[in-house]
Coordinates of C-alpha atoms in Angstrom, one line a residue:
A924 CA 57.7 15.8 34.1
S925 CA 61.2 14.8 33.1
L926 CA 61.8 12.7 30.0
L927 CA 65.3 12.1 31.2
E928 CA 64.1 10.5 34.3
Q929 CA 61.8 8.2 32.3
A930 CA 64.8 7.4 30.0
E931 CA 66.9 6.4 32.9
T932 CA 64.1 4.2 34.3
D933 CA 63.8 2.6 30.8
N934 CA 67.6 2.1 30.6
A935 CA 67.6 4.1 27.4
T936 CA 71.2 4.6 25.9
D937 CA 70.8 6.0 22.4
P938 CA 72.6 9.4 22.4
Q939 CA 70.1 11.1 20.0
D940 CA 67.2 10.1 22.2
L941 CA 68.9 11.3 25.3
F942 CA 69.9 14.6 23.6
A943 CA 66.3 15.2 22.5
A944 CA 65.0 14.4 26.0
A945 CA 67.5 16.8 27.6
R946 CA 66.5 19.7 25.3
S947 CA 62.7 19.0 25.9
D948 CA 63.2 18.9 29.6
Y949 CA 63.8 22.6 29.9
S950 CA 60.2 23.5 29.0
R951 CA 58.8 20.4 30.7
L952 CA 60.5 21.2 34.0
L953 CA 59.7 24.9 33.7
G954 CA 56.0 24.0 33.2
A955 CA 56.2 21.8 36.3
L956 CA 57.6 24.6 38.4
Y957 CA 55.0 27.1 37.1
A958 CA 52.3 24.6 37.9
Q959 CA 53.4 24.6 41.6
G960 CA 53.8 28.4 41.8
Y961 CA 57.6 28.7 41.3
Y962 CA 58.2 31.5 38.7
G963 CA 61.9 32.3 39.5
G964 CA 63.4 28.8 38.9
V965 CA 66.7 28.2 37.3
I966 CA 67.2 25.0 35.3
S967 CA 70.5 23.6 34.2
I968 CA 70.9 20.4 32.1
T969 CA 74.5 19.5 31.3
I970 CA 75.7 16.8 28.9
D971 CA 79.2 15.8 29.8
G972 CA 79.7 19.2 31.5
R973 CA 78.2 21.3 28.6
E974 CA 74.8 23.0 28.8
A975 CA 72.4 21.1 26.6
A976 CA 70.9 24.3 25.3
D977 CA 74.3 25.4 23.9
F978 CA 74.4 22.5 21.5
A979 CA 73.0 23.2 18.0
A980 CA 69.8 21.3 17.4
V981 CA 71.4 19.4 14.6
D982 CA 74.7 18.9 16.4
S983 CA 73.8 16.1 18.8
P984 CA 76.8 14.4 20.6
S985 CA 77.7 11.0 19.3
T986 CA 78.3 9.6 22.8
I987 CA 76.9 10.6 26.2
N988 CA 78.5 9.5 29.4
N989 CA 76.9 11.8 32.0
I990 CA 73.8 14.0 32.2
R991 CA 73.3 16.3 35.2
V992 CA 70.0 18.1 35.9
T993 CA 70.0 20.8 38.5
V994 CA 66.8 22.7 39.4
Q995 CA 66.8 25.8 41.7
P996 CA 63.1 26.4 42.2
G997 CA 63.4 29.7 44.1
R998 CA 60.6 31.0 46.2
Q999 CA 57.0 30.0 45.8
F1000 CA 54.7 32.7 44.6
T1001 CA 51.2 33.6 45.9
F1002 CA 48.3 35.5 44.3
A1003 CA 48.4 39.2 45.2
K1004 CA 45.1 39.3 43.3
A1005 CA 43.1 36.7 41.3
R1006 CA 40.5 38.4 39.2
M1007 CA 38.2 37.8 36.2
R1008 CA 35.7 40.0 34.3
P1009 CA 33.0 40.0 33.2
Y1010 CA 31.9 37.3 35.5
A1011 CA 28.9 35.1 34.6
P1012 CA 26.4 34.6 37.4
G1013 CA 26.7 31.2 38.9
T1014 CA 30.3 30.6 37.6
K1015 CA 32.2 28.2 39.9
L1016 CA 35.8 29.2 39.9
P1017 CA 38.4 26.6 41.0
P1018 CA 39.3 27.0 44.7
A1019 CA 43.0 27.4 43.9
Y1020 CA 42.3 30.7 42.1
G1021 CA 42.0 33.2 44.9
D1022 CA 43.9 36.0 46.7
T1023 CA 46.8 34.8 48.9
K1024 CA 46.5 31.2 47.4
I1025 CA 49.6 29.6 45.9
A1026 CA 49.9 31.0 42.4
Q1027 CA 49.7 27.8 40.4
S1028 CA 49.7 28.3 36.6
T1029 CA 47.1 25.5 36.4
A1030 CA 44.8 27.5 38.6
I1031 CA 44.9 30.4 36.1
S1032 CA 44.2 28.2 33.1
D1033 CA 41.4 26.3 35.1
A1034 CA 39.9 29.6 36.0
A1035 CA 39.9 30.8 32.4
K1036 CA 38.1 27.6 31.3
A1037 CA 35.6 27.9 34.2
G1038 CA 34.9 31.5 33.2
V1039 CA 34.2 30.6 29.6
D1040 CA 32.1 27.6 30.7
G1041 CA 30.1 29.8 33.1
W1042 CA 28.9 32.0 30.2
R1043 CA 28.3 29.0 27.9
Q1044 CA 26.0 27.5 30.6
L1045 CA 23.9 30.6 30.2
G1046 CA 23.6 30.3 26.4
Y1047 CA 26.6 32.4 25.4
A1048 CA 28.1 29.7 23.1
K1049 CA 30.9 31.8 21.7
A1050 CA 32.3 33.2 25.0
S1051 CA 36.1 33.4 25.0
V1052 CA 39.2 34.8 26.7
V1053 CA 40.1 37.9 24.9
D1054 CA 42.9 39.1 27.1
Q1055 CA 44.9 38.4 30.3
N1056 CA 47.1 40.5 32.4
I1057 CA 49.5 38.4 34.5
V1058 CA 52.4 40.2 36.3
A1059 CA 55.0 38.5 38.5
D1060 CA 56.6 40.6 41.2
H1061 CA 59.8 38.8 42.0
S1062 CA 60.7 41.1 44.9
S1063 CA 57.5 40.1 46.8
S1064 CA 57.0 36.7 45.2
E1065 CA 53.5 37.6 44.2
I1066 CA 51.4 37.2 41.0
A1067 CA 48.7 39.6 39.9
S1068 CA 46.3 37.9 37.5
E1069 CA 43.4 39.3 35.6
I1070 CA 41.5 37.3 33.0
I1071 CA 39.3 39.3 30.5
L1072 CA 36.4 37.5 29.0
Q1073 CA 34.0 38.3 26.1
A1074 CA 30.6 36.7 26.4
G1075 CA 29.2 37.5 23.0
P1076 CA 25.5 37.2 22.2
Q1077 CA 23.2 34.7 23.8
L1078 CA 22.3 32.0 21.2
R1079 CA 19.6 29.5 20.6
F1080 CA 20.0 26.0 19.0
G1081 CA 19.6 26.3 15.2
K1082 CA 19.4 23.6 12.5
L1083 CA 20.6 20.1 13.3
N1084 CA 22.8 18.9 10.4
L1085 CA 22.8 15.0 10.4
T1086 CA 25.4 13.0 8.5
G1087 CA 26.5 9.4 8.4
Y1088 CA 23.2 7.6 9.1
D1089 CA 22.1 4.8 6.9
R1090 CA 19.5 2.4 8.3
M1091 CA 18.5 4.7 11.1
H1092 CA 15.6 7.1 10.4
A1093 CA 16.6 10.7 10.9
R1094 CA 13.5 11.7 12.8
R1095 CA 14.2 8.9 15.3
I1096 CA 17.8 10.1 15.7
V1097 CA 16.4 13.6 16.6
K1098 CA 13.9 12.1 19.0
I1099 CA 16.4 9.9 20.8
A1100 CA 19.0 12.7 21.0
G1101 CA 16.3 15.0 22.5
Y1102 CA 17.3 18.0 20.2
R1103 CA 14.9 20.9 20.1
E1104 CA 15.5 23.7 17.7
G1105 CA 15.0 27.1 19.2
D1106 CA 16.0 26.3 22.8
V1107 CA 18.6 28.4 24.4
F1108 CA 22.1 27.0 23.8
D1109 CA 23.2 24.6 26.6
P1110 CA 26.5 22.6 26.4
D1111 CA 25.0 20.0 28.8
T1112 CA 22.3 19.3 26.3
L1113 CA 25.0 18.4 23.7
D1114 CA 26.6 16.0 26.2
K1115 CA 23.3 14.4 27.0
M1116 CA 22.6 14.0 23.3
S1117 CA 25.8 12.1 22.8
D1118 CA 25.1 9.9 25.8
R1119 CA 21.6 9.1 24.7
L1120 CA 22.6 8.1 21.2
R1121 CA 25.5 5.9 22.5
R1122 CA 23.2 4.2 25.0
T1123 CA 21.1 2.8 22.1
G1124 CA 24.1 0.6 21.0
V1125 CA 23.2 1.5 17.4
F1126 CA 26.2 3.8 16.8
R1127 CA 29.9 3.1 16.7
S1128 CA 30.7 6.8 16.8
V1129 CA 28.8 10.0 17.7
I1130 CA 30.5 13.3 17.1
I1131 CA 28.7 16.6 17.9
T1132 CA 30.2 19.9 16.6
E1133 CA 29.1 23.5 17.0
G1134 CA 28.8 25.9 14.1
K1135 CA 31.7 28.3 13.7
T1136 CA 29.6 31.4 13.4
P1137 CA 26.0 32.2 14.6
R1138 CA 23.3 33.0 12.1
P1139 CA 21.9 36.6 12.0
D1140 CA 18.7 35.4 13.7
G1141 CA 20.7 34.4 16.9
T1142 CA 20.8 30.7 16.3
L1143 CA 23.8 28.4 16.1
D1144 CA 23.7 25.3 13.9
I1145 CA 24.8 22.0 15.3
G1146 CA 26.5 19.2 13.4
L1147 CA 25.8 15.6 14.4
A1148 CA 27.9 12.9 12.6
V1149 CA 27.2 9.3 13.4
V1150 CA 28.7 5.9 12.3
E1151 CA 26.3 3.0 12.7
E1152 CA 27.3 -0.4 14.1
P1153 CA 26.6 -3.6 12.1
P1154 CA 22.9 -4.3 12.9
R1155 CA 23.4 -7.9 14.1
R1156 CA 25.6 -9.3 16.9
I1157 CA 26.0 -12.7 18.5
G1158 CA 27.8 -13.6 21.7
F1159 CA 28.4 -16.4 24.1
G1160 CA 29.6 -16.9 27.7
A1161 CA 30.5 -19.6 30.1
E1162 CA 30.8 -20.0 33.9
A1163 CA 31.8 -23.1 35.8
S1164 CA 31.9 -24.4 39.4
S1165 CA 32.9 -27.8 40.7
A1166 CA 29.4 -28.5 42.3
D1167 CA 27.0 -26.7 40.0
G1168 CA 28.7 -27.7 36.7
A1169 CA 28.9 -25.3 33.7
N1170 CA 26.6 -22.6 32.7
L1171 CA 26.6 -22.0 28.9
S1172 CA 24.9 -18.9 27.4
A1173 CA 24.4 -17.4 24.0
F1174 CA 22.5 -14.5 22.5
W1175 CA 21.5 -13.1 19.1
L1176 CA 20.9 -9.3 18.9
H1177 CA 19.5 -7.0 16.3
R1178 CA 20.4 -3.4 17.1
N1179 CA 18.0 -1.5 14.8
L1180 CA 15.1 -3.8 13.9
F1181 CA 12.7 -1.2 12.3
G1182 CA 15.1 1.7 11.7
G1183 CA 14.1 3.4 15.0
G1184 CA 16.8 2.0 17.3
E1185 CA 14.6 -1.0 18.3
R1186 CA 16.7 -3.7 20.0
L1187 CA 15.6 -7.3 19.7
R1188 CA 17.5 -9.9 21.7
F1189 CA 17.2 -13.6 22.0
D1190 CA 18.9 -15.3 25.0
A1191 CA 19.4 -18.9 25.8
V1192 CA 21.1 -20.3 28.9
L1193 CA 21.9 -24.0 29.8
K1194 CA 22.8 -24.5 33.4
G1195 CA 24.2 -27.3 35.4
V1196 CA 25.9 -29.2 32.6
D1197 CA 27.8 -32.2 34.0
S1198 CA 26.9 -31.1 37.6
K1199 CA 27.6 -33.5 40.4
Y1200 CA 24.0 -33.2 41.3
D1201 CA 22.8 -34.1 37.8
L1202 CA 21.0 -30.8 37.3
T1203 CA 20.2 -29.6 33.8
E1204 CA 18.3 -26.3 33.7
Y1205 CA 17.5 -23.9 30.9
Q1206 CA 16.3 -20.4 30.3
I1207 CA 15.0 -19.0 27.0
G1208 CA 14.1 -15.3 26.7
V1209 CA 13.1 -12.7 24.1
R1210 CA 13.2 -9.0 24.7
L1211 CA 12.3 -6.0 22.4
D1212 CA 13.4 -2.5 23.6
R1213 CA 12.5 0.8 21.9
P1214 CA 14.4 3.9 23.0
A1215 CA 12.9 7.3 23.5
T1216 CA 9.5 5.8 24.2
P1217 CA 7.4 7.5 25.4
L1218 CA 9.9 10.2 26.5
T1219 CA 13.5 11.0 25.3
D1220 CA 15.2 9.6 28.4
S1221 CA 13.0 6.5 28.7
S1222 CA 12.6 3.3 26.9
A1223 CA 9.8 0.8 26.7
Y1224 CA 10.2 -2.9 26.4
I1225 CA 8.3 -6.2 26.2
A1226 CA 9.8 -9.5 27.1
T1227 CA 9.0 -13.1 27.7
N1228 CA 10.9 -15.8 29.5
L1229 CA 10.7 -19.5 29.9
E1230 CA 12.8 -21.1 32.6
R1231 CA 13.3 -24.5 34.2
T1232 CA 15.4 -24.8 37.4
E1233 CA 15.9 -27.5 40.0
I1234 CA 16.4 -26.3 43.6
L1235 CA 16.8 -28.4 46.6
G1236 CA 15.2 -31.4 44.9
L1237 CA 12.3 -29.4 43.5
E1238 CA 11.7 -28.9 39.8
I1239 CA 10.5 -25.3 39.2
E1240 CA 9.1 -24.2 35.8
T1241 CA 8.3 -20.5 35.2
F1242 CA 6.8 -18.6 32.3
T1243 CA 6.8 -14.7 32.4
F1244 CA 5.5 -12.0 30.1
V1245 CA 6.6 -8.4 30.9
I1246 CA 5.6 -5.0 29.7
G1247 CA 7.9 -2.3 31.2
A1248 CA 9.7 1.0 30.9
E1249 CA 13.1 2.3 32.0
R1250 CA 13.8 5.9 32.8
V1251 CA 17.4 7.3 32.9
M1252 CA 17.3 10.1 35.4
S1253 CA 21.0 10.9 35.4
K1254 CA 24.3 9.1 34.6
T1255 CA 24.1 7.3 37.9
L1256 CA 20.3 6.9 38.6
T1257 CA 18.0 4.6 36.6
I1258 CA 14.3 3.7 37.4
N1259 CA 12.6 0.6 36.1
A1260 CA 9.0 -0.4 36.3
G1261 CA 6.9 -3.1 34.7
L1262 CA 3.8 -5.2 34.7
N1263 CA 4.4 -9.0 34.8
Y1264 CA 2.2 -11.9 34.3
T1265 CA 3.7 -15.1 35.6
T1266 CA 2.7 -18.7 35.8
S1267 CA 4.9 -21.2 37.6
S1268 CA 4.9 -24.7 39.2
I1269 CA 6.9 -26.6 41.7
S1270 CA 7.0 -30.4 41.9
D1271 CA 8.8 -33.4 43.1
Q1272 CA 7.9 -37.1 43.2
T1273 CA 5.2 -36.5 45.9
F1274 CA 3.3 -33.3 44.9
K1275 CA 2.9 -30.5 42.4
A1276 CA 1.7 -26.9 43.1
R1277 CA 0.8 -24.2 40.6
F1278 CA 0.9 -20.5 40.9
K1279 CA -0.5 -17.6 38.8
G1280 CA -0.4 -13.9 39.3
L1281 CA 0.3 -10.3 38.3
S1282 CA 3.2 -8.3 39.7
L1283 CA 4.3 -4.7 39.5
P1284 CA 8.1 -4.5 40.0
V1285 CA 9.7 -1.1 40.6
S1286 CA 13.4 -0.6 41.1
F1287 CA 15.9 2.2 41.6
K1288 CA 19.5 1.8 40.7
W1289 CA 22.3 4.1 41.7
D1290 CA 25.6 3.1 40.0
R1291 CA 28.7 5.2 41.0
R1292 CA 31.3 2.5 40.3
D1293 CA 34.4 3.6 38.4
D1294 CA 34.3 0.3 36.4
I1295 CA 31.5 -2.2 36.0
L1296 CA 33.7 -5.4 35.6
D1297 CA 36.5 -4.3 37.9
P1298 CA 35.4 -1.6 40.4
R1299 CA 38.0 0.0 42.6
S1300 CA 36.1 2.9 43.9
G1301 CA 32.5 4.1 44.2
S1302 CA 29.3 2.5 45.2
Y1303 CA 26.3 0.6 43.8
L1304 CA 22.8 0.4 45.2
V1305 CA 19.6 -1.2 43.9
V1306 CA 16.4 -1.2 45.8
G1307 CA 13.2 -2.7 44.6
A1308 CA 9.6 -3.4 45.6
T1309 CA 7.3 -5.8 43.8
P1310 CA 3.7 -6.0 44.8
F1311 CA 2.0 -9.1 43.5
W1312 CA -1.6 -10.3 43.2
G1313 CA -2.2 -14.0 43.2
F1314 CA -5.0 -15.9 41.4
G1315 CA -6.7 -19.0 42.9
T1316 CA -4.7 -20.4 45.8
T1317 CA -1.7 -18.1 45.1
D1318 CA -1.3 -15.5 47.9
S1319 CA -1.0 -11.7 47.3
G1320 CA 1.8 -9.7 49.0
A1321 CA 4.9 -7.8 48.2
Q1322 CA 8.6 -8.5 47.8
F1323 CA 11.3 -6.0 48.9
K1324 CA 15.0 -6.3 47.9
A1325 CA 18.2 -4.3 48.3
D1326 CA 21.7 -4.8 47.0
A1327 CA 24.4 -2.4 48.3
R1328 CA 28.1 -2.5 47.4
I1329 CA 31.0 -0.2 48.3
Y1330 CA 34.6 -0.1 47.1
R1331 CA 37.6 1.7 48.5
S1332 CA 41.2 1.5 47.3
F1333 CA 44.5 2.5 48.9
S1334 CA 48.2 1.8 48.9
T1335 CA 50.5 2.8 46.0
D1336 CA 48.5 3.3 42.8
D1337 CA 45.4 1.9 44.6
R1338 CA 46.8 -1.6 44.3
I1339 CA 44.7 -2.9 47.3
T1340 CA 40.9 -2.7 47.1
L1341 CA 38.4 -3.4 49.9
A1342 CA 35.0 -4.5 48.6
G1343 CA 31.9 -5.0 50.7
R1344 CA 28.4 -6.1 49.8
L1345 CA 25.1 -6.3 51.7
Q1346 CA 22.0 -8.0 50.3
L1347 CA 18.6 -7.9 52.0
G1348 CA 15.2 -9.3 51.0
T1349 CA 11.8 -10.1 52.5
V1350 CA 8.3 -11.0 51.4
A1351 CA 5.4 -9.4 53.3
S1352 CA 1.7 -10.5 53.6
S1353 CA 2.1 -13.9 52.0
Q1354 CA 2.3 -17.4 53.4
L1355 CA 5.4 -19.5 52.6
L1356 CA 3.5 -22.4 50.9
N1357 CA 1.3 -20.0 48.8
T1358 CA 4.0 -17.6 47.6
P1359 CA 5.2 -17.9 44.0
P1360 CA 8.6 -19.6 43.9
D1361 CA 10.2 -16.7 42.0
F1362 CA 9.6 -14.4 45.0
L1363 CA 11.3 -16.7 47.5
F1364 CA 14.9 -16.5 48.6
Y1365 CA 17.8 -19.0 48.6
S1366 CA 21.4 -18.8 49.6
G1367 CA 24.6 -20.4 48.4
G1368 CA 26.8 -20.2 45.3
G1369 CA 28.7 -17.6 43.4
G1370 CA 26.2 -14.7 43.9
T1371 CA 25.7 -15.2 47.7
V1372 CA 27.9 -17.6 49.7
R1373 CA 30.8 -19.2 47.9
G1374 CA 31.9 -22.6 49.3
H1375 CA 28.3 -23.9 49.4
P1376 CA 26.4 -25.3 46.4
Y1377 CA 24.2 -22.9 44.4
Q1378 CA 20.9 -22.1 46.2
S1379 CA 21.5 -24.9 48.6
L1380 CA 20.0 -23.2 51.7
G1381 CA 16.3 -23.0 52.0
I1382 CA 13.5 -23.7 54.5
P1383 CA 12.3 -27.3 55.3
V1384 CA 8.5 -27.4 55.2
T1385 CA 6.1 -30.3 56.0
R1386 CA 2.9 -30.2 54.0
I1387 CA -0.5 -31.2 55.2
A1388 CA -0.2 -34.5 53.4
G1389 CA 3.0 -35.3 55.4
S1390 CA 5.6 -34.9 52.7
A1391 CA 8.6 -32.7 53.5
V1392 CA 10.0 -30.3 50.9
Q1393 CA 12.7 -27.6 50.9
L1394 CA 11.4 -24.2 49.8
G1395 CA 13.0 -20.8 49.6
G1396 CA 12.6 -18.5 52.5
L1397 CA 10.6 -15.3 53.1
S1398 CA 13.7 -13.4 54.3
F1399 CA 17.3 -13.2 53.1
I1400 CA 20.5 -11.5 54.3
G1401 CA 23.7 -11.8 52.4
L1402 CA 27.1 -10.4 53.5
S1403 CA 30.3 -10.5 51.5
G1404 CA 33.7 -9.0 52.0
E1405 CA 36.8 -9.1 49.7
V1406 CA 40.3 -7.9 49.8
R1407 CA 41.7 -7.6 46.3
A1408 CA 45.4 -6.9 45.6
A1409 CA 47.2 -6.3 42.3
I1410 CA 50.4 -8.3 42.1
N1411 CA 51.4 -6.7 38.8
D1412 CA 49.7 -5.1 35.8
K1413 CA 48.0 -8.4 34.8
L1414 CA 47.8 -10.6 37.8
G1415 CA 45.9 -10.1 41.0
A1416 CA 44.8 -12.0 44.1
A1417 CA 41.7 -12.0 46.4
A1418 CA 40.6 -13.2 49.8
F1419 CA 36.9 -13.3 50.7
Y1420 CA 34.4 -14.3 53.3
D1421 CA 30.7 -14.7 52.6
A1422 CA 27.6 -15.2 54.9
G1423 CA 24.0 -15.9 54.1
Y1424 CA 20.8 -16.2 56.1
I1425 CA 17.4 -17.6 55.0
G1426 CA 14.4 -17.0 57.2
A1427 CA 11.1 -18.8 57.3
T1428 CA 9.1 -15.6 58.2
E1429 CA 8.9 -12.1 56.9
L1430 CA 11.2 -9.2 58.1
W1431 CA 14.0 -11.6 59.2
G1432 CA 12.1 -13.2 62.0
G1433 CA 12.8 -16.5 63.7
G1434 CA 13.2 -19.9 62.2
G1435 CA 16.2 -19.0 60.0
T1436 CA 19.5 -20.6 59.3
W1437 CA 23.0 -19.2 58.5
Q1438 CA 25.7 -20.5 56.3
T1439 CA 29.2 -19.0 55.7
G1440 CA 32.1 -19.7 53.4
A1441 CA 35.6 -18.3 52.7
G1442 CA 38.3 -18.7 50.2
L1443 CA 41.0 -17.3 48.0
G1444 CA 41.1 -16.3 44.3
V1445 CA 43.3 -15.1 41.5
R1446 CA 42.5 -12.6 38.8
Y1447 CA 44.0 -12.1 35.4
D1448 CA 43.3 -8.8 33.5
T1449 CA 42.3 -9.5 29.9
G1450 CA 42.0 -5.8 29.0
F1451 CA 38.2 -6.0 28.8
G1452 CA 37.8 -7.4 32.4
P1453 CA 39.4 -9.7 34.8
V1454 CA 39.1 -13.5 34.5
R1455 CA 38.2 -14.8 38.0
L1456 CA 39.2 -18.1 39.6
D1457 CA 37.9 -18.6 43.1
V1458 CA 38.4 -21.6 45.4
A1459 CA 36.1 -21.6 48.4
F1460 CA 35.3 -23.8 51.4
P1461 CA 32.3 -23.9 53.7
V1462 CA 33.0 -22.4 57.2
S1463 CA 29.6 -23.0 58.8
G1464 CA 26.2 -24.5 57.9
N1465 CA 25.2 -28.0 56.8
T1466 CA 24.8 -27.5 53.1
G1467 CA 28.5 -27.5 52.1
D1468 CA 30.6 -30.7 51.6
G1469 CA 34.0 -29.6 50.5
M1470 CA 35.9 -27.3 48.1
Q1471 CA 34.0 -25.3 45.5
V1472 CA 35.6 -23.8 42.4
Y1473 CA 34.2 -20.8 40.5
I1474 CA 35.4 -19.4 37.1
G1475 CA 34.0 -16.3 35.4
I1476 CA 34.7 -12.9 33.9
G1477 CA 34.6 -9.8 36.1
Q1478 CA 34.8 -9.5 39.8
A1479 CA 32.4 -11.5 42.0
F1480 CA 30.6 -8.3 42.8

């Protein structure tokens, strides 16, 4: 709490700055004592032997040689009683505010806020603290605290006053926000409104204010001020590895195509530029999203994607058309479902196979990470199931996938982070040769096993005609562990070990192969995410042939 302590750390020497810090420290140190339950403390701050408080505010010393801070905290107080009235049903008071607990001043202020919030949660928007009786008994070192609340009338949402919008239609703003005039006031609804509008990407700023006074009919007007982002946005990205070459990407985005928050995005990716394996792949996609369709917390989308990849000597071409919807259940849970039509082909110099079918992908995502690009705590889980129906010689079946990640930090200022990842996948009720290639699994590269080339591990299959090909597997296991350490505010280091398994049968049965890799990396914090440089080597498996280098933005997972 001490400004003087900070000044000493910063090697500050200006007498006026030190004098100002000394005078401020009386209240700052007193507040720190109160926050820990010490209400009889004595604080002395002397400047060259003279109490800082005895100086006139405009009579700062021209030189300062020595500052001495002495704090006698006295005895720690406890609550003789900790009360509040009237108490809203369901109010959750802080655990620190209770009889016999240490009488922290922060517990009193937190309890007052919780009491007001309890009434507001029931619709009493103008609830407030009208009085408080706090008595300190220094003979017994006890505090008697009583907080008096006034709930006021229960209110309903009144008129929504919109300002600041230009290209966006007002009725669409109301629909996306989920505002319903006449509903009982709920502060959580206002928070959700802000989250929904920000999630569209249309607005640079969203500010919600409550009317100062209710209307005679028991309603409270709400103000909603927005500032729109520029409608168009472009971006680009690049990743590189020594074996796979460079991946170059670019996109063009329109945030508000028809005035209803519609989001149109074109993406183009060029992969394998200057790869040692002479692979040049591409991906072109278009997607249109419409928020609040059909419900407030859901969005509908249509998308199409054309992709060409080369994996294990096979050329794979895929065209996909998707109609889907996404539902945001909470800040951490999102559900996605769609209907896909896909045509694909795989070929090499000896054969060519075609696949057609419909699929119904459904996925659930729980994201509790503290930071998407540089997570240090929390967890992440995606589970998905995709039933598919094949046409002609294409089999029908179902693909199941899961991606689980966990992060834990410790040491001073959480400078060391342990990160773990488990990936699982399997295809059921479909033969390997008759399964569409986009449902098969591969291992190797930055997303699975570093130290091995991208998607280098598959399953060797001999066709009836006698030609041998490498296909993806029907099962996949991926394991990754990283130790990340912050060297200073900008620079960090990492050590990692990855393992991957590809199986020829469903449910991780026999006929599979493992590969492992390990390496070291450095991280540089750019402010919007760490730049990552990883150097990895194969540890086991026959698909790696030396050092692999990976460069990208954000942690590996």
